[in-house]
Coordinates of C-alpha atoms in Angstrom, one line a residue:
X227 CA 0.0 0.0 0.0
X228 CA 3.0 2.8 0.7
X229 CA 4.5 2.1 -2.6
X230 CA 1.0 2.5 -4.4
X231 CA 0.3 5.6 -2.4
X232 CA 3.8 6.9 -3.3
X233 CA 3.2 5.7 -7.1
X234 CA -0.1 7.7 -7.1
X235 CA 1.6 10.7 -5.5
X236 CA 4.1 11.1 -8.4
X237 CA 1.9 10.5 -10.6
X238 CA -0.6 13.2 -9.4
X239 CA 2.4 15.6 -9.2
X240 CA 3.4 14.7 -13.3
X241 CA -0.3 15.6 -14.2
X242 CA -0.7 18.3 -12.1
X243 CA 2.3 20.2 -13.9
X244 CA 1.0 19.0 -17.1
X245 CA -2.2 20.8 -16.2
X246 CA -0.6 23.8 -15.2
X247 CA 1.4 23.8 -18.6
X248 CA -1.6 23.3 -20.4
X249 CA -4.0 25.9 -18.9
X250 CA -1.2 28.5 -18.4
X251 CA 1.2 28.4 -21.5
X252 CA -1.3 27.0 -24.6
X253 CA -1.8 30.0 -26.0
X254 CA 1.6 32.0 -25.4
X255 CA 4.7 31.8 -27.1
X256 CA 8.0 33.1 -27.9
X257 CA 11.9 31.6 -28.6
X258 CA 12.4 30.7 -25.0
X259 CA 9.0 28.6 -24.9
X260 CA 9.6 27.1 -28.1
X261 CA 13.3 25.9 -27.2
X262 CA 12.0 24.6 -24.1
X263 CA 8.9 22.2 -25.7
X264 CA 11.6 21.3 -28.6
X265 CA 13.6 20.3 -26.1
X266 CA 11.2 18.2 -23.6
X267 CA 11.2 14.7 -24.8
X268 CA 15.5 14.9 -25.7
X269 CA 15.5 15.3 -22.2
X270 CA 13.1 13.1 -20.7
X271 CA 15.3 10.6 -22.9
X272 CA 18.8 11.5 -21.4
X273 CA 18.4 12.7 -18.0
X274 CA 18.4 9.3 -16.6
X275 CA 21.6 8.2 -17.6
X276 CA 23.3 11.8 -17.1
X277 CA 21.7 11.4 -13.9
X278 CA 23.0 7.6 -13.1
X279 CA 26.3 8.6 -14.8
X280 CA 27.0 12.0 -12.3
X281 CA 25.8 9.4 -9.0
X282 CA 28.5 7.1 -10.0
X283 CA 31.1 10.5 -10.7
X284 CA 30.3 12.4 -7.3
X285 CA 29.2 9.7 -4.9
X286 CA 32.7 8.5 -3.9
X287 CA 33.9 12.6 -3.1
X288 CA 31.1 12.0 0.1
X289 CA 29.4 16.0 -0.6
X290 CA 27.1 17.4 2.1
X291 CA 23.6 16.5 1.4
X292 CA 22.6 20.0 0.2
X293 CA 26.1 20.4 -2.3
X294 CA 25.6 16.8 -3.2
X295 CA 21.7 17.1 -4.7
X296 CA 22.4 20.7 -6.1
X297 CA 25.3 19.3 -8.0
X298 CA 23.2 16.3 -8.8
X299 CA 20.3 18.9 -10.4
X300 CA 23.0 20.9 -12.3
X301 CA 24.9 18.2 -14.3
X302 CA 21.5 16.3 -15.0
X303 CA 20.3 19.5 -16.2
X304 CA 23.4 21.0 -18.1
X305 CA 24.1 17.1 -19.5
X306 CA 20.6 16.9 -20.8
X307 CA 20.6 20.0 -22.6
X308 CA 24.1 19.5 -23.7
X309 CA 23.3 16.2 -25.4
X310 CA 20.0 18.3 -26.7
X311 CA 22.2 20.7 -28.4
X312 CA 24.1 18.1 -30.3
X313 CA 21.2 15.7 -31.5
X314 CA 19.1 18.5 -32.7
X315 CA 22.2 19.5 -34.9
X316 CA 22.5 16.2 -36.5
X317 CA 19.6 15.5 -39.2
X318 CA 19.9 11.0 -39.4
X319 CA 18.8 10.9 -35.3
X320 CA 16.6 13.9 -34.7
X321 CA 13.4 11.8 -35.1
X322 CA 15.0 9.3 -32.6
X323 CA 15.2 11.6 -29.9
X324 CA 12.2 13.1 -30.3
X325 CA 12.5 16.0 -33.2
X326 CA 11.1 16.4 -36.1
X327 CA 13.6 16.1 -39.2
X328 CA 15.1 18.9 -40.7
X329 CA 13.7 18.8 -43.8
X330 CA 10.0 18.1 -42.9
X331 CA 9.6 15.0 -44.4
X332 CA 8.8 11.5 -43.0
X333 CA 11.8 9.9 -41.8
X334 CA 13.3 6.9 -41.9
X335 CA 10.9 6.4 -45.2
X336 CA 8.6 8.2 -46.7
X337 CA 5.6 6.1 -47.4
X338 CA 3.3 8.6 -49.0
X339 CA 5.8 8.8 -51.7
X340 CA 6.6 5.1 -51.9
X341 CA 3.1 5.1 -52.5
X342 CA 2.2 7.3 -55.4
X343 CA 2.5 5.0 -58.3
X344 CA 4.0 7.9 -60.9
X345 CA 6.8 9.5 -58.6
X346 CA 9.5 9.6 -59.9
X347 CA 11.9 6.7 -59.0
X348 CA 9.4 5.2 -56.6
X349 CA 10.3 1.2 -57.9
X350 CA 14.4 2.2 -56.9
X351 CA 12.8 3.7 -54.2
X352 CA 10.9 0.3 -52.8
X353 CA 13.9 -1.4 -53.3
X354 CA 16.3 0.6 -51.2
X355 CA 13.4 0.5 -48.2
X356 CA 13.6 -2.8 -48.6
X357 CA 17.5 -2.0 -48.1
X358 CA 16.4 0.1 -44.7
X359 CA 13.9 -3.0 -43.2
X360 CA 16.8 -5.9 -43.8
X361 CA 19.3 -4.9 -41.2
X362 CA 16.4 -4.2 -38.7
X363 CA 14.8 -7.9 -39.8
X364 CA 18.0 -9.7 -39.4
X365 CA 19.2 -8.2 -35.8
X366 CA 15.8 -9.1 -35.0
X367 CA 15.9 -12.5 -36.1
X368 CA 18.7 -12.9 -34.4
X369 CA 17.8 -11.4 -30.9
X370 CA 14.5 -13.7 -31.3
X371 CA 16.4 -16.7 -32.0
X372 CA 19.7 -15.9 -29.0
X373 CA 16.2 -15.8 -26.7
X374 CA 14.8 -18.9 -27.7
X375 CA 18.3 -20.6 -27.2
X376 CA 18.7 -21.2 -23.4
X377 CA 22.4 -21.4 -22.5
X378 CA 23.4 -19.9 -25.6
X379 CA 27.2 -18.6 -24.8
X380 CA 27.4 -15.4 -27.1
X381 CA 31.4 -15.1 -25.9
X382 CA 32.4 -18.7 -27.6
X383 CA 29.1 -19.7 -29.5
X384 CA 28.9 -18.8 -33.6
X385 CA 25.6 -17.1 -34.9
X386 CA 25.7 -20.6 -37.3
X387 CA 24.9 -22.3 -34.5
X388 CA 21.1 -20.5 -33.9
X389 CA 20.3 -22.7 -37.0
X390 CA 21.9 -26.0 -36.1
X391 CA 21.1 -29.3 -34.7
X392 CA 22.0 -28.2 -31.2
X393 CA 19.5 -25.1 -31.2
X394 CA 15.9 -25.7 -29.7
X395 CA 14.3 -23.5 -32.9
X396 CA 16.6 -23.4 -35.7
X397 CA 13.2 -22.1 -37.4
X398 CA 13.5 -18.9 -36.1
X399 CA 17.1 -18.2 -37.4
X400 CA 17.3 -20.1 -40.8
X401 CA 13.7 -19.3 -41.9
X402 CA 14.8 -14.9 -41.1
X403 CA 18.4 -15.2 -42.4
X404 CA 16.5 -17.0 -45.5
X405 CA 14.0 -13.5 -45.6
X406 CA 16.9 -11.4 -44.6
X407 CA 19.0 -13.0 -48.0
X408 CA 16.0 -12.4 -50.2
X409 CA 15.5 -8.7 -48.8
X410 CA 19.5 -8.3 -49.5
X411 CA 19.3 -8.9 -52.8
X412 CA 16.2 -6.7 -53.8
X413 CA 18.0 -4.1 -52.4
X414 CA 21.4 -4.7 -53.9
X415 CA 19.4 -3.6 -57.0
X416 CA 17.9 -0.8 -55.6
X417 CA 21.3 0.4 -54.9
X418 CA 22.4 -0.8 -58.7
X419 CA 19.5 1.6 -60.1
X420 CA 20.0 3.9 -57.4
X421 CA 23.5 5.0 -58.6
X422 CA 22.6 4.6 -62.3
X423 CA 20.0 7.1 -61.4
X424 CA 22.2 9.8 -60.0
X425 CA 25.3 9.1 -62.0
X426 CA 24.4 7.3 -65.2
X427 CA 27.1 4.9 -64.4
X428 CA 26.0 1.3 -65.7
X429 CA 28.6 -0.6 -64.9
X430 CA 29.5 0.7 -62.1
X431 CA 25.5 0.1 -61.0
X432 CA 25.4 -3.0 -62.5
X433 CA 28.7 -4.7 -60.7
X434 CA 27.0 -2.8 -57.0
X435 CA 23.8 -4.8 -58.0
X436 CA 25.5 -8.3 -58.8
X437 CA 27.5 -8.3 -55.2
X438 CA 24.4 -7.4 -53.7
X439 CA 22.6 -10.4 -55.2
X440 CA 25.3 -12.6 -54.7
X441 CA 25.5 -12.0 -50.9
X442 CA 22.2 -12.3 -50.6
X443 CA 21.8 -15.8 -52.2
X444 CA 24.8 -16.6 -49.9
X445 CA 22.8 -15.8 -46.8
X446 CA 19.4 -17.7 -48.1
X447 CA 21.3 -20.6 -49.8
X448 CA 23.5 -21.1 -46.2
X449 CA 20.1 -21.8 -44.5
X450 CA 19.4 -24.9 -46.2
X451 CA 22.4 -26.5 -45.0
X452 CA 22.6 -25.9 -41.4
X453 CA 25.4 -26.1 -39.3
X454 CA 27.7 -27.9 -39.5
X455 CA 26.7 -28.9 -43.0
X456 CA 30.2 -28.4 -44.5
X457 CA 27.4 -26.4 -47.7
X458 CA 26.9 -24.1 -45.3
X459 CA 29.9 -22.4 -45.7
X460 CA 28.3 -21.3 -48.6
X461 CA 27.4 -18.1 -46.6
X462 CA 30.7 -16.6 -47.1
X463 CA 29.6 -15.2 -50.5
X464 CA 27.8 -13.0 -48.5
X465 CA 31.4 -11.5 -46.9
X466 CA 31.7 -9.9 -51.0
X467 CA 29.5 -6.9 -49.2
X468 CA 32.6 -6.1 -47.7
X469 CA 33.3 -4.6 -51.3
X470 CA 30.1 -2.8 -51.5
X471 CA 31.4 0.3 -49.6
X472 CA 33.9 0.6 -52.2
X473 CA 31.9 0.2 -55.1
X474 CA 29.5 2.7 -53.9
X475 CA 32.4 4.8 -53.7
X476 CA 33.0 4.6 -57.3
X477 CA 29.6 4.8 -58.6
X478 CA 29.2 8.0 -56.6
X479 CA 32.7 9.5 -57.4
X480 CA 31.1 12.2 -59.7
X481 CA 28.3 13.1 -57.0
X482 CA 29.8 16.1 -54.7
X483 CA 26.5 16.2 -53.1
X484 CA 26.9 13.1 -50.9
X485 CA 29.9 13.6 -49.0
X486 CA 28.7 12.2 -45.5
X487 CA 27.7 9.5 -47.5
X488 CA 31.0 8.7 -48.8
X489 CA 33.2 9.7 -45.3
X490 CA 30.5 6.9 -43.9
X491 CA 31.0 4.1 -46.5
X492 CA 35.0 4.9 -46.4
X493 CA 35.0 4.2 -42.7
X494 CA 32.6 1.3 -43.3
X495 CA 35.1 -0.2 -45.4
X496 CA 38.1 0.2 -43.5
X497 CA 36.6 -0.9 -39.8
X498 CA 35.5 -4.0 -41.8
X499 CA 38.7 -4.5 -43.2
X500 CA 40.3 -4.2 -39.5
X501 CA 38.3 -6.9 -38.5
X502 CA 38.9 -9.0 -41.4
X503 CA 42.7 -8.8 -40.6
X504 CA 42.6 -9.3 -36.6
X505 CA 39.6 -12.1 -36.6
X506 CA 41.9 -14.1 -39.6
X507 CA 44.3 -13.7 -37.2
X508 CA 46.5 -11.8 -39.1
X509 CA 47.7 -8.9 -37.1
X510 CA 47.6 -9.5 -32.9
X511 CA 47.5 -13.1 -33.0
X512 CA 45.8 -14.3 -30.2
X513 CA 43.2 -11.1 -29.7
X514 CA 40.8 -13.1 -31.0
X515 CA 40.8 -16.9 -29.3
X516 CA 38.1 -19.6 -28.4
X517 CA 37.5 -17.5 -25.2
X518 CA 36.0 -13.9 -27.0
X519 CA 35.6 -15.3 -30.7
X520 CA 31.5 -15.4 -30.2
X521 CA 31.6 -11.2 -29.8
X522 CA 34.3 -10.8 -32.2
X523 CA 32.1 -12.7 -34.9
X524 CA 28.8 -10.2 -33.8
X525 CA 30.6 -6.9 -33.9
X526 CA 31.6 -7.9 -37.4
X527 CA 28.1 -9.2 -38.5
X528 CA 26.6 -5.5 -37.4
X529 CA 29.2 -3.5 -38.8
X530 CA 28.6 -6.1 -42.1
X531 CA 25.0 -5.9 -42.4
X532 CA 23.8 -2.4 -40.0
X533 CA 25.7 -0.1 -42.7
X534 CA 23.6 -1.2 -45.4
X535 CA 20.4 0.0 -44.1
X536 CA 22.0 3.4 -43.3
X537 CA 23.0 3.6 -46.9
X538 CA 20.0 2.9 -48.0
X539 CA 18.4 4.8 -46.0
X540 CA 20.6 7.9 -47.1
X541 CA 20.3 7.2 -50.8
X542 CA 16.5 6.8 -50.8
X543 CA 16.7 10.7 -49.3
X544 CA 18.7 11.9 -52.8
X545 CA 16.5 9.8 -54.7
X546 CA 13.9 12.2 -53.1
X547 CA 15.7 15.1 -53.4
X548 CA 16.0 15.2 -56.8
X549 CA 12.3 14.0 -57.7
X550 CA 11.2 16.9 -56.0
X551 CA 13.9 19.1 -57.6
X552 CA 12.8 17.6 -61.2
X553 CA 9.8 16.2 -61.2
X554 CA 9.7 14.6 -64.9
X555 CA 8.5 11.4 -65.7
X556 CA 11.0 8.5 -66.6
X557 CA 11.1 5.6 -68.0
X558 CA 10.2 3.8 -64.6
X559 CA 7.6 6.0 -63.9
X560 CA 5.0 5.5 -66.8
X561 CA 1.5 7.1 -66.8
X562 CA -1.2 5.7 -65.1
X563 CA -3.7 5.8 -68.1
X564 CA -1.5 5.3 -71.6
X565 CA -3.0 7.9 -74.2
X566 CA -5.3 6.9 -77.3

């Protein structure tokens, strides 16, 4: 009964504010006012961990009470605001944090535009959203399967091993991998098209495209041989991605509109090839052993699979971009009712 009467107190205390807000400051406004609402839900999101993080900072120094809560309220504060100040300048995770994007239009994809059958480049478009959902579907699939999997050791296990004969619901792994392949290789042509698009660059689009597709069929065709089906080694077509970055680099040399795009798919490029080296054991022998090899193997897989989505994501916004900028019809784009 105390805690539900302490619970209801809170509570009462949050609405009562909230009713003061609303009866009091509906109808006024100004910069201050608007900075302040902007900034409410960045820092309802941060001020807990500023909070936990400045407990664990000024406990051990043993402050008077008084000093000790006052210091408490400013760093929560000044941390919240400073961590407001940086998210709102950054365009990709405004709408995580709360804000709306800078541009006003519906992030991560804008559906209403998927939607409309004659925008222009809406089919690349589909295709590189199905580039934004894979990453999300296969760190999903993953989680889902790691929590269906008691015991399951993520230091000295290997993801293969969701899907073997040791793992309670190898469903839940192969059958999303299998998805996750499919989705990987619809939008390794989106990317193909999408570069074509904005450079005119077939080869360049076309070779993206193929590496795509071929890492995709790697991921799906690996699921039908389980581990430790020696087939299923198959899967390491999928480690040509590794390339992508590169490729993408190329196909967008002539674009000078893009560069966070391209300082993003550089540094894709070489953290993967850092891990290539240490986990082949190449440089630091012995970093990587039977011990640590499980998280070794998962930072890899999200560096190897999370970038795509980002790029995607980023490309489908030029795409965009330059429909709005130039409306015209192409060739993918064709009326809805042909004349005659």
């Amino acid at each position: 009964p105390k805690a539900m009467v302490y619970g209801l107190d809170q509570w009462a205390t949050i609405v009562a504010i909230l009713g003061f807000g609303s009866r009091h400051l509906r109808s006024r406004g100004g910069p201050v006012l608007k900075y302040l609402t902007e900034a409410t839900f960045p820092l309802y999101l941060a001020h807990q961990t500023i909070l936990v993080a400045a407990v664990w900072i000024i406990r051990p120094a043993r402050l008077p009470v008084g000093l000790e809560a006052l210091s408490l309220l400013l760093i929560t504060f000044a941390g919240s605001f400073a961590v407001f100040e940086v998210v709102k300048r950054i365009p990709a995770i405004r709408p995580l944090w709360g804000l709306k994007p800078l541009d006003g239009r519906p992030w991560p994809v804008d559906l209403a535009a998927l939607r409309r059958p004659t925008a222009r480049y809406h089919r690349r478009r589909r295709l590189l959203a199905i580039g934004v959902a894979a990453p999300l579907l296969a760190l999903t699939v993953v989680a889902a399967a790691i929590a269906a999997y008691p015991g399951f050791d993520n230091a000295t296990q290997y993801l293969s091993e969701l899907g073997g004969a040791t793992a309670p619901a190898p469903i839940i792994f192969n059958g999303g991998v299998f998805v996750a392949g499919v989705m990987a290789a619809l939008a390794g042509i989106g990317f193909g098209l999408a570069v074509y698009a904005l450079t005119e660059k077939r080869i360049a689009a076309a070779v993206i495209a193929v590496v795509f597709v071929l890492a995709g069929a790697g991921m799906s065709a690996s699921t039908l041989y389980p581990w430790p089906d020696p087939r299923h080694m198959i899967i390491n077509l999928a480690l040509g991605i590794q390339l992508a970055p590169v490729l993408l680099l190329w196909g967008l040399a002539s674009r000078r509109d893009v560069p966070r795009l391209k300082i993003f798919l550089a540094a894709t490029f070489v953290i993967m090839a850092i891990l290539t080296v240490v986990t082949k054991h190449l440089v630091f022998p012995g970093t990587v052993n039977d011990d640590n090899v499980g998280w070794w193997e998962r930072a890899y897989a999200i560096v190897l699979v999370c970038w795509v989505g980002i790029a995607a994501w980023v490309l489908d916004r030029k795409l965009l971009q330059d429909a709005v900028k130039f409306p015209q019809r192409l060739p993918d784009a064709a009326p809805a009712v042909k004349p005659g």
